[in-house]
Amino acid sequence: MNAGYHDGEPVVVTAALTGGVHGKEANPNLPETPAEIGEAAAACERAGASVVHLHARRENGERAFSTDRFQQVADAVREATDDVILQHSTGGTAAPEDRRIEPIRTDPPPEMASLDMGPLNRYDHLTSENTRAFVDRLHDEMRERGIKPELEVFNDGHLNETLAFLDRSDTTDPPYLNLVFGGGTTSPPSPRRLLTHLDDVPDGAEVNVLGFGPHQLPVTTTSMLVGGHARVGLEDNVYYRQGEPATSNAQLVERTATVAEQLGRPVATTTEARSILGL
Amino acid sequence: MAECPHLEYRETAGEQTFETARAYCAVADEFVQPMRADICTGRYGLAPSEDCEIYREAAETDQ
Ligand code: SF4
């Protein structure tokens, strides 16, 4: 970790707009079509997000992995936004590996893409395997295409996997880790556990944090307090507060920006974010 | 088995209305998550009888 709140390093705010698990059935304000995702990205950029994490959907909200559909989403986001950094998801529980590579084959490629560091259970019978061989295959293509990986660390075991990946790979500096807190296979959420995780993060790495559901605000706030970055959005949490559905992704980004400023951390511009992330 | 026999596509259920018909589970009586819809539709080699706990519980109850 580079800086704490005293250093005043800007916070990189990532907006996870759509996701690949739930959809409008969970919150009708969740954007699914390319046009909706573009509009949401623009609103989040105005609210302080410098990175948008993108998934693609079919017209009926179901998951899409094709390069064509990601191209439509990326084009819509670029059209609607000023300078925001695009980060494509490569996650995809149960989808064949060849499909999961398609999102990074857009033209131009995204500046960033997610890279899941290990297995993750879904429902009672599914697992997103994310074998080391597949992680390396995805990373090789990201490197060829000049895409910066965000290393998705779902739990302590994935921290081990991340350290081993950094040893064997020639990924660009600084490593950018996203620590995930919530239920299931992710790290049990608590500020204390987040601080413990940070002890194991390699020197020089930048750390992003996300929390699912009601954990979004506490763990992202803790992250910003100790020098980390924050990811929020309807992919991770469809409520603004208990019992009150969020009205938009931008509403969640606005709150994060307010908290950051209150903690003495300015919200990173897109230029500052590119510098911090080594893009 | 490809598509689940309990899968329907609906624009409306209860108080929820959508412009495009979405996957709806007649057993759970609710719209399904997009990720789960890949099981309902049998995409990527997924099978409701193997991969969906809702289907399996319903099948056990029927027996
Ligand atoms: S949720 Fe399960 S039981 Fe319901 S339609 Fe989908 S596969 Fe069938």
mmCIF file of C-alpha atoms and ligand atoms in Angstrom:
data_model
loop_
_atom_site.group_PDB
_atom_site.id
_atom_site.type_symbol
_atom_site.label_atom_id
_atom_site.label_comp_id
_atom_site.label_asym_id
_atom_site.label_seq_id
_atom_site.Cartn_x
_atom_site.Cartn_y
_atom_site.Cartn_z
ATOM 1 C CA MET A 1 0.000 0.000 0.000
ATOM 2 C CA ASN A 2 1.302 3.392 -0.900
ATOM 3 C CA ALA A 3 -0.519 5.978 1.112
ATOM 4 C CA GLY A 4 -2.860 6.549 4.003
ATOM 5 C CA TYR A 5 -5.351 9.328 4.450
ATOM 6 C CA HIS A 6 -2.678 11.760 5.632
ATOM 7 C CA ASP A 7 -0.970 11.571 2.252
ATOM 8 C CA GLY A 8 -4.055 12.727 0.394
ATOM 9 C CA GLU A 9 -3.562 10.384 -2.544
ATOM 10 C CA PRO A 10 -6.561 10.513 -4.839
ATOM 11 C CA VAL A 11 -9.084 7.683 -4.656
ATOM 12 C CA VAL A 12 -9.731 5.783 -7.864
ATOM 13 C CA VAL A 13 -13.481 5.167 -7.887
ATOM 14 C CA THR A 14 -14.669 2.310 -10.069
ATOM 15 C CA ALA A 15 -18.324 1.991 -10.993
ATOM 16 C CA ALA A 16 -19.475 -1.606 -11.534
ATOM 17 C CA LEU A 17 -22.553 -0.830 -13.554
ATOM 18 C CA THR A 18 -24.231 -4.089 -14.527
ATOM 19 C CA GLY A 19 -22.520 -7.318 -13.485
ATOM 20 C CA GLY A 20 -23.263 -10.821 -14.612
ATOM 21 C CA VAL A 21 -25.411 -12.238 -11.828
ATOM 22 C CA HIS A 22 -28.596 -10.247 -11.171
ATOM 23 C CA GLY A 23 -30.396 -7.754 -13.375
ATOM 24 C CA LYS A 24 -33.462 -5.583 -13.574
ATOM 25 C CA GLU A 25 -35.450 -8.187 -11.635
ATOM 26 C CA ALA A 26 -33.372 -7.133 -8.604
ATOM 27 C CA ASN A 27 -33.388 -3.394 -9.316
ATOM 28 C CA PRO A 28 -35.036 -1.895 -12.419
ATOM 29 C CA ASN A 29 -32.439 0.893 -12.425
ATOM 30 C CA LEU A 30 -29.645 -1.544 -13.296
ATOM 31 C CA PRO A 31 -28.501 -0.805 -16.869
ATOM 32 C CA GLU A 32 -28.533 -3.747 -19.300
ATOM 33 C CA THR A 33 -28.673 -2.476 -22.878
ATOM 34 C CA PRO A 34 -25.661 -0.759 -24.465
ATOM 35 C CA ALA A 35 -27.516 2.577 -24.460
ATOM 36 C CA GLU A 36 -28.451 2.238 -20.790
ATOM 37 C CA ILE A 37 -24.900 1.256 -19.864
ATOM 38 C CA GLY A 38 -23.529 4.229 -21.795
ATOM 39 C CA GLU A 39 -25.850 6.631 -19.991
ATOM 40 C CA ALA A 40 -24.999 5.108 -16.622
ATOM 41 C CA ALA A 41 -21.276 5.363 -17.349
ATOM 42 C CA ALA A 42 -21.613 9.043 -18.221
ATOM 43 C CA ALA A 43 -23.543 9.779 -15.029
ATOM 44 C CA CYS A 44 -20.952 7.905 -12.965
ATOM 45 C CA GLU A 45 -18.093 9.766 -14.633
ATOM 46 C CA ARG A 46 -19.772 13.059 -13.756
ATOM 47 C CA ALA A 47 -20.188 11.809 -10.173
ATOM 48 C CA GLY A 48 -16.488 10.964 -9.812
ATOM 49 C CA ALA A 49 -15.853 7.512 -11.257
ATOM 50 C CA SER A 50 -12.686 7.266 -13.320
ATOM 51 C CA VAL A 51 -13.112 3.564 -14.180
ATOM 52 C CA VAL A 52 -16.224 1.722 -15.344
ATOM 53 C CA HIS A 53 -16.345 -2.058 -14.972
ATOM 54 C CA LEU A 54 -18.427 -3.471 -17.806
ATOM 55 C CA HIS A 55 -20.446 -6.609 -18.525
ATOM 56 C CA ALA A 56 -22.674 -7.196 -21.533
ATOM 57 C CA ARG A 57 -26.224 -8.529 -21.661
ATOM 58 C CA ARG A 58 -28.681 -9.740 -24.275
ATOM 59 C CA GLU A 59 -31.812 -7.693 -24.871
ATOM 60 C CA ASN A 60 -33.668 -9.822 -22.309
ATOM 61 C CA GLY A 61 -31.025 -9.185 -19.659
ATOM 62 C CA GLU A 62 -29.299 -12.572 -19.921
ATOM 63 C CA ARG A 63 -25.523 -12.758 -20.001
ATOM 64 C CA ALA A 64 -23.579 -12.087 -23.183
ATOM 65 C CA PHE A 65 -19.874 -12.730 -23.733
ATOM 66 C CA SER A 66 -19.462 -12.131 -27.452
ATOM 67 C CA THR A 67 -16.955 -9.606 -28.733
ATOM 68 C CA ASP A 68 -19.785 -8.094 -30.786
ATOM 69 C CA ARG A 69 -21.943 -7.365 -27.786
ATOM 70 C CA PHE A 70 -19.019 -6.010 -25.752
ATOM 71 C CA GLN A 71 -18.133 -3.851 -28.747
ATOM 72 C CA GLN A 72 -21.645 -2.376 -28.700
ATOM 73 C CA VAL A 73 -21.355 -1.680 -24.978
ATOM 74 C CA ALA A 74 -17.862 -0.175 -25.281
ATOM 75 C CA ASP A 75 -18.895 1.983 -28.231
ATOM 76 C CA ALA A 76 -21.910 3.264 -26.311
ATOM 77 C CA VAL A 77 -19.780 4.059 -23.265
ATOM 78 C CA ARG A 78 -17.123 5.855 -25.309
ATOM 79 C CA GLU A 79 -19.803 7.817 -27.116
ATOM 80 C CA ALA A 80 -21.498 8.914 -23.903
ATOM 81 C CA THR A 81 -18.463 9.612 -21.708
ATOM 82 C CA ASP A 82 -15.614 12.076 -21.771
ATOM 83 C CA ASP A 83 -12.454 10.193 -20.787
ATOM 84 C CA VAL A 84 -13.474 7.339 -18.499
ATOM 85 C CA ILE A 85 -11.316 4.178 -18.311
ATOM 86 C CA LEU A 86 -13.055 1.056 -19.620
ATOM 87 C CA GLN A 87 -12.532 -2.183 -17.723
ATOM 88 C CA HIS A 88 -14.136 -5.252 -19.302
ATOM 89 C CA SER A 89 -15.101 -8.219 -17.186
ATOM 90 C CA THR A 90 -13.658 -11.614 -18.066
ATOM 91 C CA GLY A 91 -15.703 -13.343 -15.372
ATOM 92 C CA GLY A 92 -18.331 -15.855 -16.407
ATOM 93 C CA THR A 93 -19.367 -18.721 -14.183
ATOM 94 C CA ALA A 94 -20.100 -21.835 -16.269
ATOM 95 C CA ALA A 95 -19.283 -20.154 -19.566
ATOM 96 C CA PRO A 96 -16.621 -21.902 -21.697
ATOM 97 C CA GLU A 97 -13.137 -20.410 -21.487
ATOM 98 C CA ASP A 98 -13.154 -19.464 -25.170
ATOM 99 C CA ARG A 99 -16.237 -17.333 -24.558
ATOM 100 C CA ARG A 100 -14.670 -15.605 -21.581
ATOM 101 C CA ILE A 101 -11.777 -14.337 -23.678
ATOM 102 C CA GLU A 102 -14.088 -12.656 -26.190
ATOM 103 C CA PRO A 103 -14.750 -9.496 -24.118
ATOM 104 C CA ILE A 104 -11.114 -8.359 -24.397
ATOM 105 C CA ARG A 105 -11.081 -8.677 -28.198
ATOM 106 C CA THR A 106 -12.878 -5.396 -28.897
ATOM 107 C CA ASP A 107 -11.368 -2.718 -31.112
ATOM 108 C CA PRO A 108 -9.821 -0.793 -29.500
ATOM 109 C CA PRO A 109 -9.201 -3.078 -26.545
ATOM 110 C CA PRO A 110 -10.289 -1.864 -23.116
ATOM 111 C CA GLU A 111 -7.540 -0.227 -21.072
ATOM 112 C CA MET A 112 -8.271 -2.687 -18.261
ATOM 113 C CA ALA A 113 -9.909 -6.058 -17.692
ATOM 114 C CA SER A 114 -10.701 -8.129 -14.644
ATOM 115 C CA LEU A 115 -8.710 -11.297 -13.978
ATOM 116 C CA ASP A 116 -10.208 -13.692 -11.421
ATOM 117 C CA MET A 117 -7.492 -15.219 -9.231
ATOM 118 C CA GLY A 118 -9.176 -18.497 -8.389
ATOM 119 C CA PRO A 119 -12.334 -20.555 -7.977
ATOM 120 C CA LEU A 120 -15.647 -19.156 -6.820
ATOM 121 C CA ASN A 121 -18.843 -21.050 -5.966
ATOM 122 C CA ARG A 122 -22.205 -19.901 -7.314
ATOM 123 C CA TYR A 123 -25.602 -21.226 -6.277
ATOM 124 C CA ASP A 124 -25.533 -24.844 -5.059
ATOM 125 C CA HIS A 125 -24.036 -26.546 -8.096
ATOM 126 C CA LEU A 126 -21.855 -24.108 -10.059
ATOM 127 C CA THR A 127 -18.223 -23.108 -9.675
ATOM 128 C CA SER A 128 -16.278 -20.580 -11.688
ATOM 129 C CA GLU A 129 -13.044 -22.561 -11.838
ATOM 130 C CA ASN A 130 -10.487 -19.978 -12.936
ATOM 131 C CA THR A 131 -7.644 -22.482 -13.096
ATOM 132 C CA ARG A 132 -4.071 -21.180 -13.063
ATOM 133 C CA ALA A 133 -3.735 -22.254 -16.690
ATOM 134 C CA PHE A 134 -6.748 -20.159 -17.665
ATOM 135 C CA VAL A 135 -5.578 -17.184 -15.601
ATOM 136 C CA ASP A 136 -2.252 -17.300 -17.468
ATOM 137 C CA ARG A 137 -3.977 -17.707 -20.847
ATOM 138 C CA LEU A 138 -6.188 -14.694 -20.222
ATOM 139 C CA HIS A 139 -3.262 -12.666 -18.941
ATOM 140 C CA ASP A 140 -1.115 -13.528 -21.961
ATOM 141 C CA GLU A 141 -3.764 -12.149 -24.277
ATOM 142 C CA MET A 142 -4.269 -9.085 -22.094
ATOM 143 C CA ARG A 143 -0.537 -8.381 -22.235
ATOM 144 C CA GLU A 144 -0.472 -8.792 -26.027
ATOM 145 C CA ARG A 145 -3.321 -6.333 -26.340
ATOM 146 C CA GLY A 146 -1.921 -3.821 -23.829
ATOM 147 C CA ILE A 147 -4.668 -4.395 -21.269
ATOM 148 C CA LYS A 148 -3.981 -3.825 -17.573
ATOM 149 C CA PRO A 149 -5.392 -6.609 -15.394
ATOM 150 C CA GLU A 150 -7.274 -5.923 -12.203
ATOM 151 C CA LEU A 151 -6.522 -8.972 -10.078
ATOM 152 C CA GLU A 152 -9.754 -10.143 -8.438
ATOM 153 C CA VAL A 153 -8.939 -11.490 -4.974
ATOM 154 C CA PHE A 154 -12.090 -13.141 -3.702
ATOM 155 C CA ASN A 155 -10.550 -14.497 -0.492
ATOM 156 C CA ASP A 156 -7.352 -15.239 1.454
ATOM 157 C CA GLY A 157 -6.509 -18.215 -0.747
ATOM 158 C CA HIS A 158 -6.665 -15.968 -3.759
ATOM 159 C CA LEU A 159 -4.064 -13.742 -2.096
ATOM 160 C CA ASN A 160 -1.715 -16.730 -2.199
ATOM 161 C CA GLU A 161 -2.674 -17.280 -5.827
ATOM 162 C CA THR A 162 -2.033 -13.613 -6.564
ATOM 163 C CA LEU A 163 1.437 -13.654 -5.024
ATOM 164 C CA ALA A 164 2.304 -16.753 -7.061
ATOM 165 C CA PHE A 165 0.861 -15.175 -10.213
ATOM 166 C CA LEU A 166 2.956 -12.050 -9.684
ATOM 167 C CA ASP A 167 6.038 -14.254 -9.266
ATOM 168 C CA ARG A 168 5.490 -16.142 -12.508
ATOM 169 C CA SER A 169 4.039 -13.386 -14.684
ATOM 170 C CA ASP A 170 5.456 -10.182 -16.100
ATOM 171 C CA THR A 171 2.388 -8.096 -15.435
ATOM 172 C CA THR A 172 2.778 -4.337 -15.516
ATOM 173 C CA ASP A 173 3.520 -2.314 -12.378
ATOM 174 C CA PRO A 174 1.942 -1.500 -10.125
ATOM 175 C CA PRO A 175 -0.044 -4.689 -9.523
ATOM 176 C CA TYR A 176 -3.677 -3.696 -9.029
ATOM 177 C CA LEU A 177 -5.553 -5.948 -6.609
ATOM 178 C CA ASN A 178 -9.294 -5.847 -5.982
ATOM 179 C CA LEU A 179 -10.140 -7.327 -2.572
ATOM 180 C CA VAL A 180 -13.666 -8.752 -2.447
ATOM 181 C CA PHE A 181 -15.782 -8.968 0.709
ATOM 182 C CA GLY A 182 -19.206 -10.553 1.128
ATOM 183 C CA GLY A 183 -20.770 -13.969 1.509
ATOM 184 C CA GLY A 184 -20.063 -17.365 -0.043
ATOM 185 C CA THR A 185 -16.551 -17.823 -1.397
ATOM 186 C CA THR A 186 -15.584 -14.196 -0.840
ATOM 187 C CA SER A 187 -13.796 -12.919 2.243
ATOM 188 C CA PRO A 188 -16.035 -12.553 5.291
ATOM 189 C CA PRO A 189 -16.667 -8.824 5.498
ATOM 190 C CA SER A 190 -15.185 -6.792 8.299
ATOM 191 C CA PRO A 191 -12.851 -3.810 8.528
ATOM 192 C CA ARG A 192 -10.473 -5.877 10.695
ATOM 193 C CA ARG A 193 -10.181 -8.581 8.016
ATOM 194 C CA LEU A 194 -9.555 -5.943 5.369
ATOM 195 C CA LEU A 195 -6.679 -4.569 7.421
ATOM 196 C CA THR A 196 -5.288 -8.096 7.833
ATOM 197 C CA HIS A 197 -5.477 -8.650 4.069
ATOM 198 C CA LEU A 198 -3.471 -5.500 3.516
ATOM 199 C CA ASP A 199 -0.564 -7.017 5.489
ATOM 200 C CA ASP A 200 -0.221 -9.604 2.723
ATOM 201 C CA VAL A 201 -0.462 -7.274 -0.247
ATOM 202 C CA PRO A 202 2.861 -6.959 -2.058
ATOM 203 C CA ASP A 203 4.837 -3.739 -1.678
ATOM 204 C CA GLY A 204 4.045 -1.198 -4.339
ATOM 205 C CA ALA A 205 0.661 -2.662 -5.207
ATOM 206 C CA GLU A 206 -2.437 -0.516 -5.462
ATOM 207 C CA VAL A 207 -5.494 -1.902 -3.723
ATOM 208 C CA ASN A 208 -9.131 -1.575 -4.657
ATOM 209 C CA VAL A 209 -11.932 -2.901 -2.435
ATOM 210 C CA LEU A 210 -15.511 -3.977 -3.052
ATOM 211 C CA GLY A 211 -18.155 -5.269 -0.697
ATOM 212 C CA PHE A 212 -21.361 -6.990 -1.689
ATOM 213 C CA GLY A 213 -24.762 -5.756 -0.494
ATOM 214 C CA PRO A 214 -24.778 -3.964 2.844
ATOM 215 C CA HIS A 215 -21.006 -4.361 3.121
ATOM 216 C CA GLN A 216 -20.334 -2.005 0.202
ATOM 217 C CA LEU A 217 -20.264 1.211 2.226
ATOM 218 C CA PRO A 218 -18.328 -0.050 5.298
ATOM 219 C CA VAL A 219 -15.505 -1.820 3.459
ATOM 220 C CA THR A 220 -15.046 0.800 0.740
ATOM 221 C CA THR A 221 -14.946 3.494 3.427
ATOM 222 C CA THR A 222 -12.331 1.523 5.351
ATOM 223 C CA SER A 223 -10.317 1.136 2.178
ATOM 224 C CA MET A 224 -10.357 4.851 1.480
ATOM 225 C CA LEU A 225 -9.374 5.576 5.072
ATOM 226 C CA VAL A 226 -6.216 3.496 4.822
ATOM 227 C CA GLY A 227 -5.108 4.576 1.362
ATOM 228 C CA GLY A 228 -6.963 2.154 -0.892
ATOM 229 C CA HIS A 229 -9.439 2.693 -3.702
ATOM 230 C CA ALA A 230 -13.138 1.902 -3.965
ATOM 231 C CA ARG A 231 -15.495 0.066 -6.288
ATOM 232 C CA VAL A 232 -19.221 0.593 -5.956
ATOM 233 C CA GLY A 233 -22.246 0.111 -8.171
ATOM 234 C CA LEU A 234 -25.367 -1.912 -8.773
ATOM 235 C CA GLU A 235 -23.357 -5.007 -9.770
ATOM 236 C CA ASP A 236 -22.294 -5.326 -6.155
ATOM 237 C CA ASN A 237 -25.194 -3.761 -4.275
ATOM 238 C CA VAL A 238 -28.691 -2.793 -5.399
ATOM 239 C CA TYR A 239 -29.598 -0.832 -2.246
ATOM 240 C CA TYR A 240 -28.674 2.670 -1.152
ATOM 241 C CA ARG A 241 -29.457 1.757 2.437
ATOM 242 C CA GLN A 242 -31.425 -1.022 4.097
ATOM 243 C CA GLY A 243 -34.833 -1.367 2.445
ATOM 244 C CA GLU A 244 -34.187 1.495 0.008
ATOM 245 C CA PRO A 245 -33.233 0.431 -3.524
ATOM 246 C CA ALA A 246 -30.549 2.579 -5.154
ATOM 247 C CA THR A 247 -31.925 4.917 -7.789
ATOM 248 C CA SER A 248 -28.851 4.627 -10.002
ATOM 249 C CA ASN A 249 -25.203 3.647 -10.137
ATOM 250 C CA ALA A 250 -24.356 7.342 -9.960
ATOM 251 C CA GLN A 251 -26.124 7.650 -6.615
ATOM 252 C CA LEU A 252 -23.694 5.115 -5.150
ATOM 253 C CA VAL A 253 -20.702 6.819 -6.782
ATOM 254 C CA GLU A 254 -21.817 10.218 -5.457
ATOM 255 C CA ARG A 255 -21.894 8.868 -1.913
ATOM 256 C CA THR A 256 -18.428 7.358 -2.320
ATOM 257 C CA ALA A 257 -17.061 10.643 -3.635
ATOM 258 C CA THR A 258 -18.559 12.494 -0.683
ATOM 259 C CA VAL A 259 -17.052 10.051 1.811
ATOM 260 C CA ALA A 260 -13.653 10.253 0.107
ATOM 261 C CA GLU A 261 -13.621 14.028 0.240
ATOM 262 C CA GLN A 262 -14.678 13.964 3.892
ATOM 263 C CA LEU A 263 -11.766 11.641 4.646
ATOM 264 C CA GLY A 264 -9.302 13.982 2.997
ATOM 265 C CA ARG A 265 -8.901 11.886 -0.132
ATOM 266 C CA PRO A 266 -9.685 13.739 -3.344
ATOM 267 C CA VAL A 267 -11.455 11.727 -6.015
ATOM 268 C CA ALA A 268 -9.048 10.860 -8.837
ATOM 269 C CA THR A 269 -9.557 12.405 -12.221
ATOM 270 C CA THR A 270 -9.206 10.044 -15.135
ATOM 271 C CA THR A 271 -5.705 11.430 -15.747
ATOM 272 C CA GLU A 272 -4.737 10.840 -12.125
ATOM 273 C CA ALA A 273 -6.248 7.355 -12.231
ATOM 274 C CA ARG A 274 -4.164 6.441 -15.299
ATOM 275 C CA SER A 275 -1.059 7.638 -13.482
ATOM 276 C CA ILE A 276 -1.887 5.733 -10.270
ATOM 277 C CA LEU A 277 -2.734 2.521 -12.161
ATOM 278 C CA GLY A 278 0.203 2.702 -14.552
ATOM 279 C CA LEU A 279 -1.939 2.775 -17.677
ATOM 280 C CA MET B 1 -32.571 -32.030 -21.301
ATOM 281 C CA ALA B 2 -32.112 -28.633 -22.847
ATOM 282 C CA GLU B 3 -34.499 -25.937 -21.703
ATOM 283 C CA CYS B 4 -36.193 -26.382 -18.336
ATOM 284 C CA PRO B 5 -39.908 -27.255 -18.504
ATOM 285 C CA HIS B 6 -40.507 -24.754 -15.695
ATOM 286 C CA LEU B 7 -39.031 -21.856 -17.687
ATOM 287 C CA GLU B 8 -41.367 -19.197 -19.070
ATOM 288 C CA TYR B 9 -40.680 -15.831 -20.620
ATOM 289 C CA ARG B 10 -42.856 -13.087 -19.197
ATOM 290 C CA GLU B 11 -43.053 -9.328 -19.359
ATOM 291 C CA THR B 12 -45.106 -9.046 -16.194
ATOM 292 C CA ALA B 13 -45.440 -10.844 -12.875
ATOM 293 C CA GLY B 14 -46.908 -9.342 -9.747
ATOM 294 C CA GLU B 15 -45.804 -5.734 -9.604
ATOM 295 C CA GLN B 16 -42.831 -6.210 -11.926
ATOM 296 C CA THR B 17 -43.082 -5.213 -15.583
ATOM 297 C CA PHE B 18 -40.351 -5.227 -18.234
ATOM 298 C CA GLU B 19 -40.190 -4.026 -21.827
ATOM 299 C CA THR B 20 -38.608 -7.297 -22.972
ATOM 300 C CA ALA B 21 -39.870 -10.680 -21.775
ATOM 301 C CA ARG B 22 -37.519 -12.176 -19.168
ATOM 302 C CA ALA B 23 -36.839 -15.629 -17.810
ATOM 303 C CA TYR B 24 -39.392 -16.586 -15.182
ATOM 304 C CA CYS B 25 -39.403 -19.733 -13.060
ATOM 305 C CA ALA B 26 -42.837 -21.283 -12.595
ATOM 306 C CA VAL B 27 -41.604 -23.247 -9.572
ATOM 307 C CA ALA B 28 -40.063 -20.348 -7.668
ATOM 308 C CA ASP B 29 -42.769 -18.005 -8.976
ATOM 309 C CA GLU B 30 -40.301 -15.245 -9.747
ATOM 310 C CA PHE B 31 -38.083 -13.825 -12.433
ATOM 311 C CA VAL B 32 -34.754 -15.606 -12.344
ATOM 312 C CA GLN B 33 -31.329 -14.015 -12.178
ATOM 313 C CA PRO B 34 -29.605 -13.740 -15.564
ATOM 314 C CA MET B 35 -26.820 -16.050 -14.401
ATOM 315 C CA ARG B 36 -29.332 -18.692 -13.415
ATOM 316 C CA ALA B 37 -31.152 -18.234 -16.720
ATOM 317 C CA ASP B 38 -28.165 -19.912 -18.358
ATOM 318 C CA ILE B 39 -29.108 -23.053 -16.426
ATOM 319 C CA CYS B 40 -32.807 -22.655 -17.271
ATOM 320 C CA THR B 41 -31.996 -22.396 -20.993
ATOM 321 C CA GLY B 42 -29.438 -25.203 -20.941
ATOM 322 C CA ARG B 43 -26.631 -22.979 -22.241
ATOM 323 C CA TYR B 44 -22.984 -23.998 -22.021
ATOM 324 C CA GLY B 45 -23.908 -27.613 -21.316
ATOM 325 C CA LEU B 46 -25.760 -26.725 -18.118
ATOM 326 C CA ALA B 47 -28.757 -28.867 -17.217
ATOM 327 C CA PRO B 48 -31.603 -27.963 -14.841
ATOM 328 C CA SER B 49 -31.743 -31.553 -13.535
ATOM 329 C CA GLU B 50 -28.069 -31.378 -12.572
ATOM 330 C CA ASP B 51 -27.311 -27.742 -11.906
ATOM 331 C CA CYS B 52 -30.465 -26.146 -10.473
ATOM 332 C CA GLU B 53 -31.344 -26.773 -6.848
ATOM 333 C CA ILE B 54 -34.851 -25.405 -7.425
ATOM 334 C CA TYR B 55 -35.496 -27.955 -10.174
ATOM 335 C CA ARG B 56 -34.029 -30.779 -8.096
ATOM 336 C CA GLU B 57 -36.083 -29.945 -5.017
ATOM 337 C CA ALA B 58 -39.242 -29.738 -7.123
ATOM 338 C CA ALA B 59 -38.441 -33.102 -8.722
ATOM 339 C CA GLU B 60 -37.936 -34.714 -5.294
ATOM 340 C CA THR B 61 -41.225 -33.307 -4.049
ATOM 341 C CA ASP B 62 -43.029 -34.684 -7.098
ATOM 342 C CA GLN B 63 -41.750 -38.200 -6.502
HETATM 343 S S1 SF4 C 1 -34.780 -21.757 -11.897
HETATM 344 FE FE1 SF4 C 1 -34.429 -23.983 -12.072
HETATM 345 S S2 SF4 C 1 -36.480 -24.869 -11.929
HETATM 346 FE FE2 SF4 C 1 -36.765 -22.708 -12.369
HETATM 347 S S3 SF4 C 1 -36.882 -22.557 -14.614
HETATM 348 FE FE3 SF4 C 1 -34.734 -22.271 -14.072
HETATM 349 S S4 SF4 C 1 -33.800 -24.313 -14.184
HETATM 350 FE FE4 SF4 C 1 -36.049 -24.583 -14.110
#
